[in-house]
Short mmCIF file of C-alpha atoms in Angstrom, two decimals:
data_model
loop_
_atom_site.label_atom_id
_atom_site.label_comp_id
_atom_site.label_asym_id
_atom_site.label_seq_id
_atom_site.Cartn_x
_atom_site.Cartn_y
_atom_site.Cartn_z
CA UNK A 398 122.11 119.53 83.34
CA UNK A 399 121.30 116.35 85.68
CA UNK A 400 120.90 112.91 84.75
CA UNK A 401 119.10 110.49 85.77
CA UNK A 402 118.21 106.49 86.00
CA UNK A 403 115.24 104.95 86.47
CA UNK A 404 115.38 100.97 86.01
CA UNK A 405 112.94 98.21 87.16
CA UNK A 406 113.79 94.48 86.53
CA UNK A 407 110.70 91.73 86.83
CA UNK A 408 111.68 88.11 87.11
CA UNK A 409 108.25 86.28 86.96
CA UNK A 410 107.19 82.86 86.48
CA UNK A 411 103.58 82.45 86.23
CA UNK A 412 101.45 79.09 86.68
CA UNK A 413 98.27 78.89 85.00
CA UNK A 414 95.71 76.62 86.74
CA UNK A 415 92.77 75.54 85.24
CA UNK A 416 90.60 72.93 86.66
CA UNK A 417 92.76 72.35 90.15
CA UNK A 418 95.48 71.60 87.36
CA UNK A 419 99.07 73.15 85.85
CA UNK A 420 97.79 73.58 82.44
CA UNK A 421 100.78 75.99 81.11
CA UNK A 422 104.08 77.45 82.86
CA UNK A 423 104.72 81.59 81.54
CA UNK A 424 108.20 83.24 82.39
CA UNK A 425 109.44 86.74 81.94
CA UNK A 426 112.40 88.78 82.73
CA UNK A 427 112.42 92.41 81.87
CA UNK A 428 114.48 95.24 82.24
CA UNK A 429 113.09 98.84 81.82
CA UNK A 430 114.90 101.57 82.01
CA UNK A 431 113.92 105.44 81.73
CA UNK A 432 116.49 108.22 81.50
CA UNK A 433 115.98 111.77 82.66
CA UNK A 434 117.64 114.96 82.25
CA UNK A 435 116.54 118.48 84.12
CA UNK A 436 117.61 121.54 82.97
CA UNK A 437 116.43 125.04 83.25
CA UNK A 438 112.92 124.31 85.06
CA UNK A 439 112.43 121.25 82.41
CA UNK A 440 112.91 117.43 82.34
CA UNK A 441 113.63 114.84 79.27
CA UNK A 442 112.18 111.60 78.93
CA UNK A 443 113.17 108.47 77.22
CA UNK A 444 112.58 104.81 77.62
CA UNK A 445 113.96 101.13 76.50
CA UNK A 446 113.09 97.64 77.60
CA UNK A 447 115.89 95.51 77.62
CA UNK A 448 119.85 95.88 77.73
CA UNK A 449 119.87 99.73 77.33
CA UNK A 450 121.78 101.86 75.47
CA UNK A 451 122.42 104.73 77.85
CA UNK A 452 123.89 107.39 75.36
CA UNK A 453 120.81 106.64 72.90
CA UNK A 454 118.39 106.92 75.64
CA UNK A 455 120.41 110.11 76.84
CA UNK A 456 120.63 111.41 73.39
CA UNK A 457 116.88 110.80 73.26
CA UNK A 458 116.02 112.60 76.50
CA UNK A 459 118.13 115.62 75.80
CA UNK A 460 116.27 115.61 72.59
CA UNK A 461 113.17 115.70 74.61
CA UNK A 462 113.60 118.63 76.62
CA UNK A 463 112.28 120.83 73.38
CA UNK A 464 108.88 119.02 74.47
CA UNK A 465 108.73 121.84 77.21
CA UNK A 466 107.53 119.56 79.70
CA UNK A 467 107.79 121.45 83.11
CA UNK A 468 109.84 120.00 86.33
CA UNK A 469 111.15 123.20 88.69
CA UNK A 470 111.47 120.88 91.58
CA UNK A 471 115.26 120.24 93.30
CA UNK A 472 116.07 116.74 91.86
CA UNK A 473 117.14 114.49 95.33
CA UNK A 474 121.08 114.67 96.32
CA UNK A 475 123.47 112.88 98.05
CA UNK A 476 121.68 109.67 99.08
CA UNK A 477 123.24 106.03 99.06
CA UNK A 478 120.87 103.23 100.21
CA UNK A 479 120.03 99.53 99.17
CA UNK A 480 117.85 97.35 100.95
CA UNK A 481 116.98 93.78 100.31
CA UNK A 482 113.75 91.83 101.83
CA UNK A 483 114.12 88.12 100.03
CA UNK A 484 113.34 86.08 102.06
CA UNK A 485 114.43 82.66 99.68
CA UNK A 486 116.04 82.12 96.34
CA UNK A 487 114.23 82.41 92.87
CA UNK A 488 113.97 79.13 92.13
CA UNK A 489 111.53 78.07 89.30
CA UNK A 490 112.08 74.33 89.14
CA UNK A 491 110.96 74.14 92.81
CA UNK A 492 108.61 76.73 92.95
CA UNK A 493 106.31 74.36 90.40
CA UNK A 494 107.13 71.38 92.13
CA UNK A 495 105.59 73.50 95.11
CA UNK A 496 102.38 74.31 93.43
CA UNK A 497 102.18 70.97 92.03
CA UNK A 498 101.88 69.24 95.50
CA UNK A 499 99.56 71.52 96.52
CA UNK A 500 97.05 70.87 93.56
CA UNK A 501 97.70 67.30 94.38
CA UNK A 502 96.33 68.41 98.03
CA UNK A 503 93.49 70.19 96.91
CA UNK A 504 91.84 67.83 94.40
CA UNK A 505 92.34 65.13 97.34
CA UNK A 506 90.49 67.29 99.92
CA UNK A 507 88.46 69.12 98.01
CA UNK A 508 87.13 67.19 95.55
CA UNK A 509 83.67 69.39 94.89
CA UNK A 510 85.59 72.15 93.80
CA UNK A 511 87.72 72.85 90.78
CA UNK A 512 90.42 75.97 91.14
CA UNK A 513 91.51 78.21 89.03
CA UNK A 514 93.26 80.89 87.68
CA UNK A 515 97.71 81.68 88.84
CA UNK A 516 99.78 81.70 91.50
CA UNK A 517 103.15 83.92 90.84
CA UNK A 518 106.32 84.27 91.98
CA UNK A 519 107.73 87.50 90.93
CA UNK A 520 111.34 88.93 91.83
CA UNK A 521 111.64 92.72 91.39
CA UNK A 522 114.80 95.55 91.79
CA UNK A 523 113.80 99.23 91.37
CA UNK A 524 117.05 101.37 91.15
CA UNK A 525 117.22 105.14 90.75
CA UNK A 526 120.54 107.09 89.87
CA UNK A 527 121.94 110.26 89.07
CA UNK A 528 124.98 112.43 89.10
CA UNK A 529 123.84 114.09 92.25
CA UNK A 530 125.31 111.01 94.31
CA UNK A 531 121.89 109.37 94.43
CA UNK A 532 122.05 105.39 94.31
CA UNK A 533 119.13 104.07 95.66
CA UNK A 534 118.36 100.16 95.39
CA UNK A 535 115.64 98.08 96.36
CA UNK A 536 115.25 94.44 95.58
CA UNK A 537 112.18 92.49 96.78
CA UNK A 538 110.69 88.61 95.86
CA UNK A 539 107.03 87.93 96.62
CA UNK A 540 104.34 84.81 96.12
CA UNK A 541 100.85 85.55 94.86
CA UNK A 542 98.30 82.10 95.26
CA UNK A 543 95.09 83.73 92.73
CA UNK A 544 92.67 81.57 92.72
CA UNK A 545 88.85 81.41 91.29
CA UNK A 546 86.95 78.82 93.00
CA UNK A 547 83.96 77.31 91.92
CA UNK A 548 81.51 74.54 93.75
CA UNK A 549 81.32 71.72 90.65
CA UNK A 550 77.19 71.80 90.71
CA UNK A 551 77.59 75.69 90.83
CA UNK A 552 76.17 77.04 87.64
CA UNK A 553 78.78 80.09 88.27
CA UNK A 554 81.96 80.71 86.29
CA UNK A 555 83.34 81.35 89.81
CA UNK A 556 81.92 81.05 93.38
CA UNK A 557 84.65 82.51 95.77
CA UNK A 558 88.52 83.38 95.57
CA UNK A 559 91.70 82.40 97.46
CA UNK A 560 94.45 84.67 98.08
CA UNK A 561 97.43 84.27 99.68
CA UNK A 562 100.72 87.11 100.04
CA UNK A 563 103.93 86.04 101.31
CA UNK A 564 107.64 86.48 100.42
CA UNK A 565 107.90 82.29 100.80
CA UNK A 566 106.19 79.34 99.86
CA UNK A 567 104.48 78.41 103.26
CA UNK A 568 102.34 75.42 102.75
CA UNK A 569 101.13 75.12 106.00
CA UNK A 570 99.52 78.89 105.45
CA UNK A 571 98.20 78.40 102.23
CA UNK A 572 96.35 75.05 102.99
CA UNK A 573 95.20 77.59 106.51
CA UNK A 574 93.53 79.92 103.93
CA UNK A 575 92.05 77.38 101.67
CA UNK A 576 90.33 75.93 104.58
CA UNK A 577 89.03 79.34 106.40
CA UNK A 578 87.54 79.78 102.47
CA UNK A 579 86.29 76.85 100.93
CA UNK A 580 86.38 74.51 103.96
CA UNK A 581 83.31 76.35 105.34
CA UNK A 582 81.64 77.33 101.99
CA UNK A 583 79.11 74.67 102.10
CA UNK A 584 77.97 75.06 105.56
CA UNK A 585 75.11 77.51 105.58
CA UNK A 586 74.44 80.10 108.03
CA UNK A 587 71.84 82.28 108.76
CA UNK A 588 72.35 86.30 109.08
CA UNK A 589 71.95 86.93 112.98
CA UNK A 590 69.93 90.31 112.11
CA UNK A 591 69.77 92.76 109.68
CA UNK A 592 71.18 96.55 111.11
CA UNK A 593 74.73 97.03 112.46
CA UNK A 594 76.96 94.34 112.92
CA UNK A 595 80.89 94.08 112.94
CA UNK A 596 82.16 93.55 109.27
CA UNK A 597 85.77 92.46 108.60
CA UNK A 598 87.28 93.65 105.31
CA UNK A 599 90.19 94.69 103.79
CA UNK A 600 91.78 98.05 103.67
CA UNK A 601 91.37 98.12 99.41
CA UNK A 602 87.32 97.69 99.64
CA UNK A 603 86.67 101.40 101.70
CA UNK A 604 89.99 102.72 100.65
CA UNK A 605 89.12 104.67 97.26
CA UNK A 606 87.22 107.56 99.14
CA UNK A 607 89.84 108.45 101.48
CA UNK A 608 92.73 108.48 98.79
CA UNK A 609 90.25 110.37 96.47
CA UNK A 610 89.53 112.97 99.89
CA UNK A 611 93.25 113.27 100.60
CA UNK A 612 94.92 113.56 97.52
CA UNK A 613 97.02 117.08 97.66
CA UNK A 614 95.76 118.32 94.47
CA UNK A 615 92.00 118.26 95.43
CA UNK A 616 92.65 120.04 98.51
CA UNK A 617 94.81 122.72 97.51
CA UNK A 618 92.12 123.19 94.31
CA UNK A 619 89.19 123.17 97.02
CA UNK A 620 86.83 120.37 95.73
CA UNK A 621 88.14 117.86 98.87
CA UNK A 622 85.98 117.26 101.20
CA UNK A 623 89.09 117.61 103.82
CA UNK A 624 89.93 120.97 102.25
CA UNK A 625 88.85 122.98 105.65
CA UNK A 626 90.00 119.67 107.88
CA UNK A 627 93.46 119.66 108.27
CA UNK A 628 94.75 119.14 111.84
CA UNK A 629 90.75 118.70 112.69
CA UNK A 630 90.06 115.51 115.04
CA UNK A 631 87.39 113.69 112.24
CA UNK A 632 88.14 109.77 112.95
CA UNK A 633 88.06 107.24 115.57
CA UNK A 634 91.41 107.87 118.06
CA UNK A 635 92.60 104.51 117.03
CA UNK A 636 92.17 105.21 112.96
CA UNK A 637 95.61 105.88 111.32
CA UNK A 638 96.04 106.30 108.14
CA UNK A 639 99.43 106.51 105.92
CA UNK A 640 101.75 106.05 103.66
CA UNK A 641 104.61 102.93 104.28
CA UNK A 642 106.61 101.76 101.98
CA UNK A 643 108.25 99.63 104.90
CA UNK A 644 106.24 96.22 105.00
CA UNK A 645 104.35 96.64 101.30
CA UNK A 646 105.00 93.68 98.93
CA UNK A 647 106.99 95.28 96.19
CA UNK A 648 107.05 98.83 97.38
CA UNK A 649 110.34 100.14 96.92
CA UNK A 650 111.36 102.43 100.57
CA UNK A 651 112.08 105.29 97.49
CA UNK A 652 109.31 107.55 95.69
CA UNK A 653 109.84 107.68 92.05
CA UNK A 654 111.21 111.46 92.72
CA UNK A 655 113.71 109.80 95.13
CA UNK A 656 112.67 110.89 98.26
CA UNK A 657 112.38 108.92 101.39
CA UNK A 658 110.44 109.36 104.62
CA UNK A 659 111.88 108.76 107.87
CA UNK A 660 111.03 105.00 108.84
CA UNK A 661 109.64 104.82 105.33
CA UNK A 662 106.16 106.20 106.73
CA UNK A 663 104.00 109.38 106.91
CA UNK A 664 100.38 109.36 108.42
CA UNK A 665 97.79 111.80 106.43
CA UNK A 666 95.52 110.21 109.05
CA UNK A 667 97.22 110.13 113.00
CA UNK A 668 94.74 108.80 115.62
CA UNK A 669 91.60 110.37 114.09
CA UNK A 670 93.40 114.17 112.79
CA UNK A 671 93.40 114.76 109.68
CA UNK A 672 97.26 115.89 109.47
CA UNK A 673 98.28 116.58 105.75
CA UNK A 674 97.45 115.19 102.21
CA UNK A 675 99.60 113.40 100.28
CA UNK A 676 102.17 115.23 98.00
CA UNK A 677 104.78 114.88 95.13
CA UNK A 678 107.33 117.59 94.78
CA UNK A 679 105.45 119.93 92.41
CA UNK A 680 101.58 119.48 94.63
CA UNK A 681 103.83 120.58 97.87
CA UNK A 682 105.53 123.68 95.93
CA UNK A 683 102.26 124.80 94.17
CA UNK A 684 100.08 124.61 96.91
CA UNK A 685 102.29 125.38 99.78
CA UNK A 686 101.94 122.04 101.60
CA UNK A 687 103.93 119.47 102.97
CA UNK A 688 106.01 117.35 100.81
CA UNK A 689 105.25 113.70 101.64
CA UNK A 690 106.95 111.95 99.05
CA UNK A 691 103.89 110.39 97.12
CA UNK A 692 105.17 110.13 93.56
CA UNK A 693 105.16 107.13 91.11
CA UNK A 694 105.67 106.45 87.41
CA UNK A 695 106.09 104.27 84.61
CA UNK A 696 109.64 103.79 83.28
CA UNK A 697 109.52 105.78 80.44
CA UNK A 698 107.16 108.82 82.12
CA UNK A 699 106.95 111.54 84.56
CA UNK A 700 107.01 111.16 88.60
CA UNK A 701 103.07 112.25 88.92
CA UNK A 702 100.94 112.11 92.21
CA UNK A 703 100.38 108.86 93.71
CA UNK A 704 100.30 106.89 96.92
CA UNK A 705 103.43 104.15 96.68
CA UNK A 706 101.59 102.25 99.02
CA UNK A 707 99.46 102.81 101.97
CA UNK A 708 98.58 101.05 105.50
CA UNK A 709 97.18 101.18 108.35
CA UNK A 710 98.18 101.28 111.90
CA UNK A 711 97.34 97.69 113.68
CA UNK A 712 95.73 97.76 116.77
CA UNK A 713 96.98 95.65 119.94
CA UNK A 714 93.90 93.53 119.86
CA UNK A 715 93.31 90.42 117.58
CA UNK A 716 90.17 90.29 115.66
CA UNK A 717 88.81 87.73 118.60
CA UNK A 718 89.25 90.53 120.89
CA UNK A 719 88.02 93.42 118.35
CA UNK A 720 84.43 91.30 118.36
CA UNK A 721 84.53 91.86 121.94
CA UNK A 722 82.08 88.14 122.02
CA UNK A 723 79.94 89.52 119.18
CA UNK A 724 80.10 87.18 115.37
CA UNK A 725 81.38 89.46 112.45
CA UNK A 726 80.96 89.39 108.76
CA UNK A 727 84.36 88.42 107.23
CA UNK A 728 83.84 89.66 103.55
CA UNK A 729 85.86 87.15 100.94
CA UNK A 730 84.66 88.84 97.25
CA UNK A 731 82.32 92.18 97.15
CA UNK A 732 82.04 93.66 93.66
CA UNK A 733 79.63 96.26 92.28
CA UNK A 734 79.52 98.92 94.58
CA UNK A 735 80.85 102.47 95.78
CA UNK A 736 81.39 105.77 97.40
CA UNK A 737 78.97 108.56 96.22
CA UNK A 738 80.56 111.66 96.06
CA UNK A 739 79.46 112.94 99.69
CA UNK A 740 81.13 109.84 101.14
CA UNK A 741 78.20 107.39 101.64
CA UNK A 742 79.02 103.44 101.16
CA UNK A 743 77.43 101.04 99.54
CA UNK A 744 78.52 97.44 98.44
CA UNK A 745 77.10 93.51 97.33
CA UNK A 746 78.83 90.71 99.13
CA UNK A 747 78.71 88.10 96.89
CA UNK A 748 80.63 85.62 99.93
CA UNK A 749 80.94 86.11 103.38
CA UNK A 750 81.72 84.48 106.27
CA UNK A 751 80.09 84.42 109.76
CA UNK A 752 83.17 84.29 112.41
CA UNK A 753 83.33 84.80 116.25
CA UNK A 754 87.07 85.40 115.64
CA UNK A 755 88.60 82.57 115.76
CA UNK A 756 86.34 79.91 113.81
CA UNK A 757 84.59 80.23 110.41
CA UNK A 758 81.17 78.94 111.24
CA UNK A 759 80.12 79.19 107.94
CA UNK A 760 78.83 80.89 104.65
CA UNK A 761 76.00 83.58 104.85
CA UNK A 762 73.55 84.61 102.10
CA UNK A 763 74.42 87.28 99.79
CA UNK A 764 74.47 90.52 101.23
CA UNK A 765 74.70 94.19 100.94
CA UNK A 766 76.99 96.19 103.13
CA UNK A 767 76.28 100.17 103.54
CA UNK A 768 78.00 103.00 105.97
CA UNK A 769 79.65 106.64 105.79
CA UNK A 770 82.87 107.82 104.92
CA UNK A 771 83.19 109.19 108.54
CA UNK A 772 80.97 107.00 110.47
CA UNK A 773 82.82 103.76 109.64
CA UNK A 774 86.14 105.45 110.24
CA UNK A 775 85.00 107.13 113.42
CA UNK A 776 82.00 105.94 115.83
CA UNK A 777 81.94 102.45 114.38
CA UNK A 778 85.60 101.94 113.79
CA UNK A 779 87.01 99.08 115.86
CA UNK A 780 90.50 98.78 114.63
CA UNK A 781 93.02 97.11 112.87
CA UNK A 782 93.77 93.32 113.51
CA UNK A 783 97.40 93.20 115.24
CA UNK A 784 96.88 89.08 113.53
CA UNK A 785 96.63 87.88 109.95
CA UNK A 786 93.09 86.95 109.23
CA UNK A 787 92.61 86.92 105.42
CA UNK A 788 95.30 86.70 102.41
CA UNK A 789 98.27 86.75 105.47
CA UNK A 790 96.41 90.09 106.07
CA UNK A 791 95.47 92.61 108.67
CA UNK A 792 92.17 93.12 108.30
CA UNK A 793 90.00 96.59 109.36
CA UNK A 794 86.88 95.87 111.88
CA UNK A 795 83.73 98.52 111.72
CA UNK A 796 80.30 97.98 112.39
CA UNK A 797 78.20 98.64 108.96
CA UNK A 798 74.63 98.28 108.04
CA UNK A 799 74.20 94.92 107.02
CA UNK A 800 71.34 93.75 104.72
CA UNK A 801 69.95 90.74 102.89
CA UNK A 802 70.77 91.21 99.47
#
């Protein structure tokens, strides 16, 4: 029999803003642990949230092998690693005085709009164990700025969003992205034409197809669309797509299987082939492809198929240079749209900004953005910014039909 650990522990304090205003402070710090045990082609289960009891919870999982639940993969072996990416201290009392001064900023310049919503800072350490001399550690600390914005004479609960990532409190980048948002909000533009133009957006809004399309399952079943396309040139040379758990916020280097790719990355996607879909332990075995160590769960469940988290490959141009002279469509908040299931693209842009790369000139109507799974990816993929252009993002550049909504 092998044993197992699983443990996350979230240190969170959460500000709730309301009306460009700390209205209440929320803190948490929670330990979860799961405990497994494999034996004879099965695996036990059992959770606890808080200061475990390790022989209950190993009583429990033992106790949960009769469950039959199937696991004939090799459990992972003789690994040691711990990595650490805090950048500062967790520090609550300053982190509010932080978001305090910057409230104080934003109802000074920008008086015709009220913000809302949180901004986070969350510590996290995922650990996995066992008695296969497997100790695996990582500990990470990032800040999430969340907020709603709304124009005061707007009759909207919301007009527009702020975001900012970052494993510090940088005011100087925050104030950056409240000003590329809001600063040129009420400064109309005009659409320069309807038809293709270059739309900036990130990776999450025309992601869904392609982990759909590439999931191992789906094409070892048949019902992919990639299922006859692997090692088949289908994208732009410059598109790569992958798996890295190197630079992702809060993405352990570790699958929840234990299993770690070299550098922390693997491309389903390399310069426009279509190399391999993403795997867990059981996908690879049953279907006879390559593992690629694309496994998550919850504390107290199974490792099941899942991208950790996924990227992809920056260009060596900035988004100046990826315009190549032309004005893009920088796309702040689309909702309501979708993939159809033979890959066509359709979405509302509720706001979006007309930018020759460098300046926001302004806001543009509302509009509706439309391509194809393998058009945008291929003939009328640009790139990948090599700069930060939205939420201390990389942002993807491909020319897309672009409508009045």
């Amino acid at each position: 029999m092998v044993k197992e650990i699983y443990t996350t522990i979230v240190k969170q304090v959460s500000l709730n803003i309301v009306d460009t205003k700390l209205e209440s402070v929320r803190k948490k710090n929670i330990q979860k642990t799961g405990y497994r045990v494999y034996e004879d082609g099965y695996i036990g289960v059992a959770g606890g949230i808080g200061t475990p009891d390790l022989a209950a919870l190993e009583q429990e999982a033992v106790s949960n092998l009769s469950l039959k639940i199937p696991y004939e993969e090799e459990v992972s072996k003789a690994q040691k690693v711990y990595r650490d990416r805090r950048e500062i201290e967790f520090d609550e009392v300053d982190f509010i005085q932080e978001v305090e001064g910057l409230l104080s900023y934003l109802r000074e310049t920008y008086p015709n709009f009220s913000f809302s919503n949180k901004i986070n800072m969350e510590e996290m350490c995922v650990k996995l164990e066992n008695d296969q001399e497997v100790s695996l550690c990582d500990r990470d600390l990032m800040i999430t700025v969340m907020l709603l914005v709304r124009e005061k004479s707007s009759v909207n609960v919301f007009d527009t969003g702020v975001v900012q990532i970052d494993r510090e409190w940088n005011i100087k980048k925050i104030r950056a992205e409240v000003a590329r948002v809001v600063g040129s909000y009420t400064t109309e533009v005009e659409l320069p034409h309807e038809g293709k133009l270059p739309v900036i957006l990130d990776l999450q809004l025309v992601e869904p197809k392609l982990r759909q399309e590439l999931n191992g399952e789906s094409v070892g079943r048949g019902s992919s669309l990639f299922k006859d396309c692997m090692g088949e040139q289908k994208f732009h040379p410059d598109f790569t797509y992958g798996q890295n758990m190197k630079e992702g916020y809060m993405a352990p280097f570790f699958d929840a299987e234990g299993y770690m790719n070299t550098d922390y990355t693997y491309n389903f996607i390399e310069n426009g082939k279509i190399i391999a879909p993403y795997t867990d332990k059981k996908t690879a075995r049953l279907y006879g492809l390559q593992h690629t160590g694309s496994s998550t769960c919850e504390y107290d469940g199974t490792p099941t198929l899942n991208i950790p988290d996924s990227y992809v490959k920056p260009s060596e141009r900035t988004l100046k240079e990826l315009l190549n002279g032309e004005l893009g469509v920088l796309v702040v908040m689309a909702g309501g749209g979708d993939y159809t299931p033979e890959g066509h693209f359709g979405y509302p842009v509720q706001h979006a900004i007309l930018t020759d790369g460098e300046k926001m000139l302004g806001r543009l109507p509302l509009i509706n953005i439309a391509s194809n799974l393998y058009e945008m990816f291929g003939k009328d993929y640009r790139g990948c910014t090599k700069d930060v252009v939205k939420d201390n993002m990389r942002c993807l550049v491909m020319d897309m039909q672009v409508s009045l909504a």
